[in-house]
Amino acid sequence: MKYLAEFRDGQTARSLLTEIKAITTRPWTIMEVCGGQTHAIIKSGINQLLPAEITLVHGPGCPVCVTPLEFIDKAIYLAGRPNTILTTFGDMLRVPGSSESLLSRQSEGADVRMVYSVLDAIRLARENPDKEIIFFAIGFETTAPGNGTALIQAKRLNLTNFSMLTCHVLVPPALRALLSGETGRVDGYLAAGHVCTITGLTDYKTLCHDFKVPIVVTGLEPVDILEGILHTIRQLEDGRANLENCYTRLVSDEGNLHAQTTLREVFKVCDRNWRGMGTIPESGLSIAEPFKQWNAEIKFDLSHISAEESGECIAGLILQGLKKPSQCLSFATDCTPQKPMGATMVSGEGACGAYYKYSRFLQSTTTT
Amino acid sequence: MTIQLSHGSGGKLSADLTRDLLLPRFANAALNQLEDQAVLSMPPGKIAFSTDSFVVSPLFFPGGDIGELAVNGTVNDIAMSGAKPLYLSLGLILEAGLAIATLERVLDSIARAAKTAGVTIVTGDTKVVERGNCDKLFINTSGIGVIQAGIELGVKNIRPGDKIIISGTIGDHGITILNQRNKLGDNISLKSDTAPLNGLIQTMLETTRGIHTLRDPTRGGLAMTLNEFSQGAGVGIELWEENLPITSQVAASCELLGIDPLYVANEGKLVAIVAPDGADSILQTMRQHKYGKNATIIGEVVPDHPAIVTIQTSLGGKRIVDMPVAEQLPRIC
């Protein structure tokens, strides 16, 4: 149970909370960037246990949530093609497109399959040479290298019946966009630990320097998160704005060089539309020229598919930390996991889903 | 040798199947009459009656198989009322092409499980469907048992202050099946917990006082059962995360797969809601039984937040344990 029990240990967590309380003298707002962190915070109740001066706001780090409607519609369209198996990660299945989800398309007969790894999709392609296997690839820098490896494999195996619909996004440009729009609303940031295992720290150092905010690279377990908060508060109370790495058991300065090489080989940086947030320059990865024959957007004509976001869902504001799920009028009334208006309600890392699942009746937390 | 459509047509092959495969395994006075129904004598008392269908894939898994599950599932459903299960029916739906050796293996297991649980199979039916119309083998069992005078378990007895006891570790069955189905790895020693709980329940009822209600947390897991209790009785339930018994293998598998063990199926566990002053003695009694060795008090019934189940986290926070809304889907990263 090493690495499971020790980072959820109640005693360790309580002593960190005591330390946080002891050093906090003023109100501070901290954004946890990663949706996995948001879920850990709500699930463990950290938000109820912090001193009243500290406000946590939830960031854009939910890859399912930021995938634009248009891409979901494209995936649903591809799933409806004859002789096709559309594969993707489980989280993506329930996310609503313009009129339906992959799960509802599946119940109507489309062959949509959940996979744990893109390599399962490659295996399906080899086992079903007479079918088109399409992998719907989403995610941040964490999932992109694995998916990139699949493209390298597809090329090596000359798999002509495999292709990838790609909507990868990058965290630092999104943080830059948030910080540029800021007027001192968020005082410090917990950077997403898993993303940093791949990227290393260079981009984050630049952000600290450019915007004079403390950024603390933080893991995803309750004790990790409390440590991240403690280090952020310490910097804020001392008037410092540095990059700190509190996730040293996984994150190194330079990151995962092998994964970075794969990313450079297979993908190119592109402008990307983030669901609810608009287009952010150089914030996405698309499939590079040498791999274009495995690009589902080129292989199948998808240019006729476009989609407009409904105005009712405030997921965009939630993903930027401007609103909390409990401040949405539709929360738990018109919008529920069974009948979601936006992806933040159904993704495993969406803030609305976390509030709904863990705290919708607990007044003390929904009003914070 | 495989099953053919005519094994279910009522003709000679059907009779052969009954004579060669079923009767030698299940022979008893009621079944041996080979009438269209079993004629039974019942001891005095109210009758508990339950039915359940079993469609698990794979048919065989570490710790059990579909046959054992089919007996234990219905035995447990009957026993949760406080009844002593007595008789089962056995309905088989077979897919043409099923290996007879596979069927025999399942029937052996059913016979063994029935003997262990102390029930007899007194009537049955076999149908065969065309290939592709069912997945190898489906089983339905129904059963009846008798409740002794004075035993009245039920949700209506639940009161604020009651303690909640689970008879052992949670999530073992569901995670074992998931692991088998997705071939996630052979290097973890996971095992289904399928077991007949009527013996444990009988001992609890005979030697202790204060049991208010019992239920087995099968599909939907502990979370589903506690939500049913909470909503049925209009009371709040509070769990204590640190007390939940869970093996490190199940905890680690759930963590890797992004699944919450509170929602994972169990097949050999019971939840008991008991009066606070009886809780310790019931717990001690359970721990002396082989199916209750790891019994633990995991929470209590509270007057606050009626119809809502909450859990006190190991950090000291509180969250909701909701009804499961859909099949749990793994997270992406």
XYZ file of C-alpha atoms in Angstrom:
701
model
C 0.000 0.000 0.000
C 3.020 2.246 -0.204
C 2.130 5.452 -2.071
C -1.572 4.840 -1.391
C -2.011 4.913 2.368
C 0.754 7.332 3.295
C -0.508 10.165 1.098
C -4.022 9.822 2.516
C -2.964 9.492 6.120
C -5.298 11.415 8.420
C -2.618 12.251 10.990
C -0.186 13.697 8.428
C -3.023 15.662 6.853
C -4.144 17.082 10.187
C -0.668 18.290 11.086
C -0.351 19.980 7.681
C -3.725 21.663 8.262
C -2.524 22.910 11.657
C 0.595 24.346 10.036
C -1.440 26.033 7.293
C -3.732 27.596 9.920
C -0.757 28.812 11.930
C 0.865 30.739 9.071
C -2.225 32.191 7.365
C -2.798 35.823 8.320
C -4.751 37.181 5.354
C -7.313 36.048 2.753
C -5.736 34.171 -0.166
C -7.218 32.609 -3.291
C -5.477 29.580 -4.752
C -6.351 27.790 -7.976
C -5.770 24.055 -8.295
C -5.192 23.640 -12.001
C -5.900 19.931 -12.350
C -9.374 18.395 -12.278
C -7.971 15.338 -10.509
C -6.883 17.669 -7.711
C -10.377 19.216 -7.609
C -11.906 15.777 -7.129
C -9.403 14.826 -4.428
C -10.140 18.102 -2.605
C -13.907 17.642 -2.603
C -13.744 13.884 -1.982
C -11.467 14.170 1.032
C -13.179 17.304 2.326
C -10.037 19.515 2.247
C -12.183 22.497 1.251
C -14.146 22.145 4.524
C -11.037 21.892 6.668
C -8.945 24.839 5.455
C -8.989 28.115 7.405
C -11.740 30.485 6.291
C -9.145 32.884 4.838
C -8.196 30.420 2.088
C -10.433 30.101 -0.958
C -9.787 27.369 -3.497
C -10.956 27.941 -7.063
C -11.026 25.217 -9.649
C -8.991 25.416 -12.821
C -9.216 24.255 -16.434
C -7.332 20.977 -15.974
C -10.037 18.602 -17.099
C -9.194 17.461 -20.628
C -12.630 15.992 -21.243
C -14.292 19.244 -20.173
C -12.258 21.478 -22.460
C -12.672 19.321 -25.571
C -14.826 21.480 -27.871
C -18.318 20.423 -28.840
C -17.256 20.224 -32.460
C -14.789 17.400 -31.747
C -17.386 15.415 -29.844
C -19.780 15.807 -32.769
C -16.999 14.654 -35.099
C -16.380 11.564 -32.945
C -20.105 10.797 -32.850
C -20.265 11.200 -36.636
C -17.290 8.853 -37.106
C -18.844 6.281 -34.742
C -21.855 6.200 -37.055
C -19.792 5.288 -40.135
C -20.359 1.745 -41.389
C -17.721 -0.854 -40.587
C -16.088 1.337 -37.973
C -15.038 0.837 -34.364
C -14.609 4.105 -32.496
C -12.437 3.761 -29.404
C -11.790 6.253 -26.644
C -11.200 6.617 -22.912
C -14.189 5.890 -20.652
C -14.573 9.467 -19.486
C -15.430 10.672 -22.967
C -18.449 8.418 -23.470
C -21.018 10.353 -21.457
C -20.012 13.844 -22.564
C -22.865 15.501 -24.436
C -22.290 16.643 -28.024
C -24.741 18.925 -29.837
C -27.561 16.407 -29.723
C -26.272 13.137 -28.275
C -23.288 11.425 -26.648
C -21.071 8.537 -27.696
C -22.857 6.388 -25.115
C -26.281 7.099 -26.634
C -24.854 6.492 -30.114
C -23.511 3.183 -28.812
C -26.928 2.132 -27.490
C -28.335 2.839 -30.958
C -25.959 0.253 -32.392
C -22.694 2.081 -33.161
C -19.561 0.139 -32.237
C -18.066 2.447 -29.614
C -15.555 0.843 -27.276
C -13.900 2.067 -24.121
C -10.186 1.334 -23.945
C -7.705 1.769 -21.123
C -4.843 2.512 -23.504
C -4.464 3.557 -27.113
C -2.474 0.348 -27.573
C -5.769 -1.540 -27.164
C -7.002 0.389 -30.206
C -3.873 -0.634 -32.140
C -4.533 -4.250 -31.137
C -8.137 -3.955 -32.363
C -6.871 -2.604 -35.686
C -4.559 -5.578 -36.115
C -7.284 -8.045 -35.146
C -9.908 -6.464 -37.433
C -8.138 -5.677 -40.727
C -11.492 -5.294 -42.523
C -12.704 -2.564 -40.143
C -11.713 1.053 -39.621
C -10.461 1.598 -36.073
C -10.542 5.217 -34.969
C -9.124 6.383 -31.652
C -10.522 9.614 -30.230
C -7.421 11.076 -28.549
C -7.859 13.796 -25.971
C -5.896 14.933 -22.977
C -3.029 17.119 -21.818
C 0.715 16.517 -22.016
C 0.142 13.432 -19.838
C -1.777 11.366 -22.380
C -0.330 12.845 -25.583
C 3.002 10.913 -25.538
C 1.250 7.548 -25.200
C -1.073 8.403 -28.047
C 1.906 9.616 -30.054
C 3.614 6.269 -29.541
C 0.569 4.614 -31.086
C 1.008 6.718 -34.220
C 4.661 5.676 -34.431
C 3.557 2.046 -34.093
C 0.816 2.445 -36.690
C 3.404 3.813 -39.108
C 5.885 1.044 -38.359
C 3.216 -1.648 -38.792
C 1.787 0.173 -41.803
C -1.667 -0.081 -40.244
C -3.888 1.407 -42.914
C -7.147 0.766 -41.031
C -6.159 2.833 -37.976
C -6.524 6.563 -37.495
C -6.736 9.093 -34.688
C -9.085 12.033 -34.091
C -6.832 14.272 -32.023
C -7.725 17.094 -29.683
C -4.720 17.335 -27.373
C -4.236 20.482 -25.345
C -1.319 22.069 -23.482
C -1.477 23.478 -19.963
C 1.049 26.378 -19.899
C -0.592 28.369 -22.740
C -3.960 28.044 -20.978
C -2.402 29.262 -17.718
C -0.821 32.148 -19.608
C -4.230 33.053 -21.046
C -5.805 32.916 -17.569
C -3.005 34.977 -16.020
C -3.131 37.562 -18.810
C -6.838 38.066 -18.157
C -6.314 38.233 -14.420
C -6.473 41.296 -12.252
C -4.956 39.727 -9.185
C -7.994 37.542 -8.539
C -5.985 34.362 -7.991
C -2.981 34.745 -5.697
C -1.233 31.438 -6.307
C -1.450 28.266 -8.355
C -1.107 24.547 -7.694
C 0.294 23.222 -10.978
C -0.853 19.795 -12.168
C 1.784 17.331 -10.971
C 1.213 14.668 -13.586
C 1.463 17.083 -16.491
C 4.796 18.310 -15.094
C 6.213 14.766 -15.019
C 6.259 15.010 -18.806
C 6.986 18.681 -19.412
C 9.409 19.486 -16.627
C 9.438 22.915 -15.065
C 10.815 25.368 -17.641
C 7.490 26.778 -18.858
C 6.248 27.193 -15.312
C 9.366 29.101 -14.245
C 8.697 31.515 -17.101
C 5.089 31.970 -15.992
C 6.172 32.709 -12.400
C 8.665 35.235 -13.665
C 6.331 36.924 -16.169
C 3.313 37.236 -13.894
C 4.929 37.399 -10.432
C 2.749 34.634 -8.959
C 3.796 31.641 -6.892
C 3.278 28.316 -8.665
C 3.725 25.095 -6.735
C 3.918 21.785 -8.601
C 1.552 19.553 -6.624
C 0.526 15.893 -6.632
C -2.982 14.497 -6.577
C -3.369 12.831 -3.186
C -4.839 14.708 -0.191
C -1.478 15.003 1.601
C 0.181 16.208 -1.628
C -2.477 18.869 -2.051
C -2.143 20.096 1.539
C 1.633 20.331 1.090
C 1.106 22.320 -2.120
C -1.260 24.676 -0.322
C 1.156 25.082 2.615
C 4.047 26.003 0.312
C 1.870 28.423 -1.695
C 0.635 30.172 1.464
C 4.205 30.393 2.799
C 5.305 32.156 -0.386
C 2.305 34.472 -0.342
C 2.779 35.393 3.312
C 6.491 36.024 2.661
C 5.769 38.031 -0.500
C 7.629 35.597 -2.769
C 6.582 34.408 -6.248
C 8.683 31.378 -7.138
C 8.247 28.050 -8.776
C 8.398 25.252 -6.211
C 8.280 21.546 -6.837
C 6.417 19.644 -4.117
C 6.010 16.547 -6.265
C 9.647 15.526 -6.392
C 8.838 11.832 -6.199
C 7.731 12.075 -9.837
C 8.636 15.458 -11.309
C 12.153 16.448 -12.348
C 13.353 19.799 -13.681
C 13.745 18.563 -17.234
C 10.703 16.233 -17.276
C 10.457 13.080 -19.332
C 12.841 13.655 -22.242
C 11.797 10.522 -24.103
C 8.136 11.568 -24.011
C 9.077 15.076 -25.135
C 10.950 13.635 -28.135
C 7.873 11.607 -29.084
C 5.681 14.695 -28.843
C 8.021 16.662 -31.132
C 8.195 13.814 -33.643
C 4.490 13.116 -33.937
C 2.673 16.349 -33.205
C 2.888 20.020 -34.051
C 1.716 22.878 -31.855
C -1.476 24.547 -33.072
C -4.047 27.081 -31.906
C -6.880 25.301 -30.125
C -10.430 26.106 -29.182
C -11.104 25.209 -25.527
C -14.708 24.381 -24.716
C -16.260 27.329 -22.921
C -13.025 29.362 -23.008
C -12.485 30.142 -26.681
C -9.395 29.858 -28.857
C -6.052 29.989 -27.062
C -2.976 30.525 -29.281
C -0.492 27.647 -29.510
C -2.378 25.631 -26.907
C -2.997 22.401 -28.795
C -1.253 19.530 -30.517
C -2.265 18.286 -33.939
C -0.817 15.392 -35.933
C 2.355 16.354 -37.818
C 2.791 16.053 -41.586
C 4.706 12.709 -41.691
C 1.807 11.035 -39.854
C -1.038 12.701 -41.714
C -2.363 9.468 -43.225
C -3.366 8.430 -39.681
C -5.142 11.708 -39.040
C -8.882 10.934 -38.987
C -9.693 14.560 -39.842
C -7.809 14.166 -43.129
C -8.725 10.538 -43.809
C -12.451 11.201 -43.467
C -13.980 14.462 -44.595
C -15.205 16.125 -41.413
C -15.148 19.695 -42.656
C -18.946 19.910 -42.735
C -19.173 19.419 -38.959
C -19.264 22.520 -36.823
C -21.044 23.239 -33.579
C -22.092 26.229 -31.519
C -21.931 26.085 -27.740
C -25.268 26.603 -25.976
C -25.359 29.797 -23.924
C -27.009 28.168 -20.912
C -24.048 26.185 -19.590
C -21.518 28.202 -17.583
C -18.818 25.505 -17.750
C -16.441 28.034 -19.339
C -16.632 30.285 -16.271
C -16.206 27.305 -13.975
C -13.135 26.093 -15.878
C -11.563 29.518 -15.456
C -12.329 29.597 -11.742
C -14.702 32.537 -12.210
C -17.718 30.654 -10.855
C -18.286 27.652 -8.631
C -20.635 24.862 -9.699
C -22.960 25.690 -6.806
C -23.364 29.207 -8.231
C -24.934 27.823 -11.414
C -28.744 28.040 -11.483
C -28.995 24.772 -13.396
C -26.714 22.863 -10.996
C -28.436 19.677 -9.714
C -31.753 20.864 -11.142
C -31.725 21.068 -14.955
C -28.172 19.716 -15.106
C -27.370 16.340 -13.503
C -25.046 13.456 -14.419
C -28.029 11.682 -15.986
C -28.981 14.753 -18.049
C -25.832 16.887 -18.316
C -25.761 20.295 -19.961
C -21.964 20.370 -20.078
C -18.946 18.124 -19.834
C -17.958 19.410 -16.388
C -20.958 17.510 -14.968
C -20.009 14.086 -16.393
C -16.241 13.999 -16.641
C -14.352 12.139 -13.927
C -12.357 15.322 -13.437
C -15.103 17.898 -13.920
C -15.744 20.290 -11.031
C -19.556 20.134 -11.406
C -19.454 16.345 -11.234
C -17.347 16.486 -8.063
C -19.761 18.930 -6.380
C -22.757 16.884 -7.462
C -21.356 13.563 -6.395
C -19.762 14.522 -3.112
C -21.346 17.641 -1.711
C -24.607 18.731 -3.300
C -26.595 18.464 -0.054
C -23.850 19.664 2.238
C -24.630 23.348 2.539
C -21.371 24.248 4.223
C -19.399 23.233 1.142
C -21.721 24.217 -1.689
C -21.821 27.791 -0.491
C -18.052 28.238 -0.224
C -19.899 -33.279 -26.961
C -21.975 -30.129 -27.084
C -25.492 -29.004 -26.274
C -27.892 -29.127 -29.205
C -31.251 -27.419 -29.685
C -33.026 -30.752 -29.157
C -31.639 -30.947 -25.604
C -34.284 -28.361 -24.795
C -37.105 -29.576 -27.031
C -38.795 -31.865 -24.505
C -37.983 -35.016 -26.495
C -35.539 -37.836 -25.955
C -32.405 -35.702 -25.629
C -34.151 -33.580 -22.989
C -35.032 -36.701 -21.023
C -31.458 -37.980 -21.385
C -30.085 -34.706 -20.080
C -32.353 -34.852 -17.033
C -31.577 -38.514 -16.402
C -27.824 -38.394 -17.000
C -26.785 -34.942 -15.863
C -29.349 -33.549 -13.445
C -30.861 -36.382 -11.403
C -27.566 -37.998 -10.370
C -26.426 -34.670 -8.944
C -29.585 -33.342 -7.352
C -31.599 -36.464 -6.447
C -34.103 -35.957 -3.612
C -37.600 -37.190 -2.838
C -39.401 -34.193 -4.340
C -37.309 -33.991 -7.514
C -37.265 -37.725 -8.143
C -41.040 -37.714 -8.788
C -40.279 -35.919 -12.086
C -43.665 -34.194 -11.994
C -44.220 -30.711 -13.422
C -44.017 -29.307 -9.915
C -42.449 -30.111 -6.565
C -44.895 -30.920 -3.779
C -43.376 -29.848 -0.479
C -44.100 -29.969 3.214
C -43.235 -26.744 5.013
C -42.486 -26.256 8.697
C -44.692 -23.681 10.452
C -43.898 -19.985 9.998
C -43.991 -17.217 7.409
C -42.475 -18.039 4.022
C -39.719 -15.956 2.400
C -39.627 -16.269 -1.400
C -36.982 -14.821 -3.748
C -35.687 -15.123 -7.310
C -32.502 -14.093 -9.076
C -30.947 -14.588 -12.522
C -27.246 -15.075 -13.204
C -25.535 -14.058 -16.425
C -21.954 -13.529 -15.248
C -19.112 -13.702 -17.757
C -16.700 -15.456 -17.480
C -18.534 -18.536 -16.152
C -15.558 -19.526 -14.010
C -13.462 -17.097 -12.000
C -11.094 -17.226 -9.030
C -13.123 -18.004 -5.926
C -16.202 -19.371 -7.678
C -18.311 -19.804 -10.783
C -21.800 -19.054 -12.098
C -23.239 -22.187 -10.463
C -22.045 -21.388 -6.979
C -23.149 -17.774 -7.440
C -26.652 -18.904 -8.516
C -27.131 -20.960 -5.348
C -25.537 -18.517 -2.913
C -27.279 -15.491 -4.440
C -30.791 -16.790 -3.845
C -29.891 -18.466 -0.538
C -28.577 -15.117 0.711
C -31.577 -13.123 -0.519
C -33.872 -15.467 1.405
C -31.651 -15.567 4.478
C -31.487 -11.747 4.782
C -35.127 -11.855 5.975
C -34.049 -14.094 8.839
C -35.532 -17.131 7.064
C -33.932 -20.561 6.914
C -33.652 -21.292 3.161
C -35.014 -24.758 2.290
C -35.795 -25.302 -1.375
C -34.514 -23.927 -4.682
C -35.678 -24.183 -8.272
C -33.102 -24.282 -11.041
C -33.790 -22.786 -14.473
C -31.078 -23.276 -17.093
C -30.891 -21.407 -20.389
C -28.189 -22.970 -22.522
C -26.675 -21.737 -25.774
C -26.496 -24.391 -28.485
C -22.885 -25.425 -28.865
C -22.046 -25.209 -25.147
C -19.623 -27.985 -24.221
C -21.372 -30.605 -22.093
C -18.235 -30.805 -19.993
C -18.683 -27.104 -19.147
C -22.308 -27.689 -18.172
C -21.262 -30.637 -16.004
C -18.690 -28.533 -14.246
C -21.324 -25.899 -13.456
C -23.849 -28.525 -12.316
C -21.253 -30.101 -10.014
C -20.661 -26.715 -8.521
C -24.411 -26.086 -8.052
C -24.781 -29.450 -6.287
C -21.811 -28.720 -4.044
C -23.024 -25.207 -3.196
C -26.556 -26.457 -2.438
C -25.166 -29.105 -0.107
C -22.957 -26.559 1.660
C -25.874 -24.166 2.096
C -28.197 -26.951 3.241
C -30.841 -26.457 0.543
C -32.320 -28.932 -1.929
C -33.113 -28.331 -5.572
C -36.651 -29.579 -5.978
C -37.760 -28.460 -9.420
C -36.188 -27.161 -12.581
C -36.374 -26.370 -16.257
C -33.918 -26.416 -19.153
C -34.184 -24.433 -22.385
C -31.722 -24.304 -25.251
C -31.495 -21.242 -27.498
C -29.772 -20.882 -30.866
C -26.149 -19.942 -30.929
C -25.716 -16.220 -30.350
C -29.025 -15.856 -28.502
C -27.442 -16.160 -25.064
C -23.882 -16.104 -23.776
C -23.071 -19.794 -23.113
C -25.197 -20.337 -20.038
C -27.702 -18.339 -17.989
C -29.178 -19.550 -14.706
C -32.268 -18.570 -12.763
C -32.809 -19.776 -9.238
C -35.862 -19.150 -7.074
C -36.135 -20.292 -3.524
C -38.228 -20.432 -0.407
C -37.417 -20.480 3.263
C -39.254 -20.320 6.538
C -39.083 -17.548 9.113
C -39.337 -18.599 12.740
C -41.968 -16.882 14.848
C -40.668 -13.720 16.504
C -38.171 -12.744 13.801
C -39.188 -9.534 12.034
C -36.285 -7.919 10.253
C -36.804 -4.976 7.927
C -36.014 -1.388 7.003
C -38.912 -0.260 9.209
C -36.844 -1.182 12.303
C -33.974 1.215 11.533
C -33.558 3.969 14.162
C -31.117 6.862 14.605
C -28.281 5.672 16.817
C -28.196 2.186 15.249
C -24.760 0.882 14.306
C -23.852 -0.391 10.840
C -21.823 -3.590 10.583
C -20.300 -5.076 7.418
C -19.393 -8.768 7.635
C -16.026 -8.408 5.875
C -13.947 -6.769 3.144
C -15.734 -4.966 0.307
C -15.356 -5.078 -3.473
C -13.706 -8.502 -3.813
C -16.228 -10.049 -6.218
C -16.668 -7.121 -8.589
C -12.958 -6.409 -8.906
C -12.191 -10.103 -9.479
C -14.705 -10.244 -12.339
C -13.502 -6.964 -13.829
C -9.944 -8.224 -13.701
C -10.893 -11.500 -15.395
C -12.986 -9.798 -18.053
C -10.369 -7.262 -19.005
C -7.350 -9.484 -18.320
C -5.734 -6.713 -16.368
C -3.164 -8.921 -14.740
C -2.639 -12.363 -13.227
C -0.148 -11.229 -10.651
C -2.777 -10.036 -8.207
C -4.332 -12.593 -5.899
C -7.949 -11.498 -6.193
C -10.761 -13.888 -5.332
C -14.550 -13.610 -5.434
C -16.136 -13.684 -1.982
C -19.187 -15.732 -3.031
C -20.494 -17.593 0.018
C -23.767 -18.752 1.589
C -24.520 -16.512 4.542
C -27.503 -18.397 6.000
C -25.317 -20.147 8.591
C -23.815 -16.867 9.789
C -27.252 -15.249 9.977
C -28.734 -18.197 11.845
C -25.987 -17.973 14.455
C -26.436 -14.208 14.768
C -30.194 -14.545 15.283
C -29.895 -17.409 17.733
C -27.232 -15.955 19.988
C -27.672 -12.185 19.896
C -30.343 -9.520 20.233
C -30.822 -6.197 18.507
C -30.525 -7.038 14.770
C -32.833 -4.576 13.021
C -32.291 -5.444 9.388
C -29.901 -7.304 7.070
C -29.102 -7.000 3.376
C -26.393 -8.278 1.051
C -24.610 -5.472 -0.816
C -24.441 -7.095 -4.264
C -24.911 -5.001 -7.424
C -24.254 -1.318 -6.729
C -22.141 -2.298 -3.725
C -22.270 -1.007 -0.175
C -23.218 2.489 -1.408
C -26.404 1.204 -3.054
C -27.507 -0.856 -0.043
C -26.952 1.995 2.401
C -28.797 4.447 0.149
C -31.715 2.007 0.023
C -31.729 1.797 3.836
C -31.414 5.530 4.253
C -34.188 6.363 1.792
C -36.416 3.485 2.888
C -36.273 4.449 6.555
C -36.055 8.226 6.024
C -32.906 8.473 8.153
C -29.359 9.696 7.569
C -26.411 7.350 7.501
C -22.847 8.305 8.333
C -19.916 6.062 7.412
C -16.370 6.262 8.738
C -13.858 5.923 5.908
C -11.043 4.753 8.160
C -13.098 1.756 9.330
C -14.007 0.368 5.892
C -12.454 -3.107 5.526
C -10.811 -3.462 2.125
C -7.918 -5.626 0.986
C -4.856 -3.915 -0.380
C -5.316 -5.733 -3.718
C -8.851 -4.416 -4.138
C -7.827 -0.930 -2.979
C -4.926 -0.859 -5.440
C -6.998 -2.232 -8.343
C -9.762 0.291 -7.708
C -7.183 3.062 -7.589
C -5.632 2.029 -10.908
C -8.991 1.700 -12.607
C -10.522 4.859 -11.159
C -13.318 2.927 -9.463
C -14.766 3.534 -5.998
C -14.888 0.276 -3.957
C -18.071 1.471 -2.235
C -19.885 0.826 -5.523
C -18.347 -2.545 -6.348
C -20.414 -5.750 -6.051
C -20.004 -8.252 -3.217
C -21.408 -11.797 -3.237
C -20.644 -13.058 0.239
C -21.110 -10.097 2.548
C -23.964 -8.725 4.590
C -24.726 -5.356 6.098
C -26.404 -5.478 9.485
C -28.149 -2.502 11.048
C -28.211 -3.171 14.767
C -29.302 -1.541 18.006
C -26.379 0.352 19.600
C -26.402 -1.673 22.824
C -26.296 -4.980 20.938
C -23.592 -3.966 18.459
C -20.537 -5.271 20.311
C -21.946 -8.695 21.061
C -23.239 -9.076 17.475
C -19.802 -8.075 16.174
C -18.049 -10.638 18.387
C -20.471 -13.378 17.308
C -19.909 -12.532 13.630
C -16.132 -12.560 14.020
C -16.229 -16.117 15.321
C -17.938 -17.335 12.116
C -15.814 -18.080 9.054
C -17.842 -15.680 6.885
C -17.673 -12.874 9.424
C -14.021 -12.920 10.507
C -13.398 -9.366 9.323
C -16.718 -7.939 10.491
C -16.415 -4.255 11.398
C -18.622 -1.426 12.604
C -18.413 1.074 9.753
C -20.815 3.802 10.735
C -24.114 4.724 12.309
C -27.625 5.882 11.609
C -28.043 9.587 12.347
C -31.063 11.877 12.778
C -29.553 14.516 10.435
C -29.744 14.628 6.628
C -32.601 12.109 6.159
C -32.305 9.894 3.053
C -28.660 10.875 2.541
C -25.578 8.757 3.148
C -22.390 10.615 4.047
C -18.889 9.473 4.833
C -16.441 10.990 7.260
C -13.120 11.053 5.389
C -9.871 10.016 7.009
C -8.888 13.708 6.982
C -11.992 14.625 8.967
C -14.032 16.086 6.107
C -17.397 14.886 4.983
C -18.826 13.956 1.609
C -21.914 12.355 0.122
C -22.013 8.704 -0.867
C -24.522 8.918 -3.671
C -26.639 6.264 -5.347
C -24.673 4.970 -8.326
C -25.987 6.727 -11.450
C -24.478 4.511 -14.107
C -21.853 1.899 -14.726
C -18.593 3.329 -13.358
C -16.339 4.494 -16.149
C -12.610 4.774 -15.589
C -11.032 8.179 -15.630
C -8.504 9.049 -18.269
C -5.477 10.208 -16.316
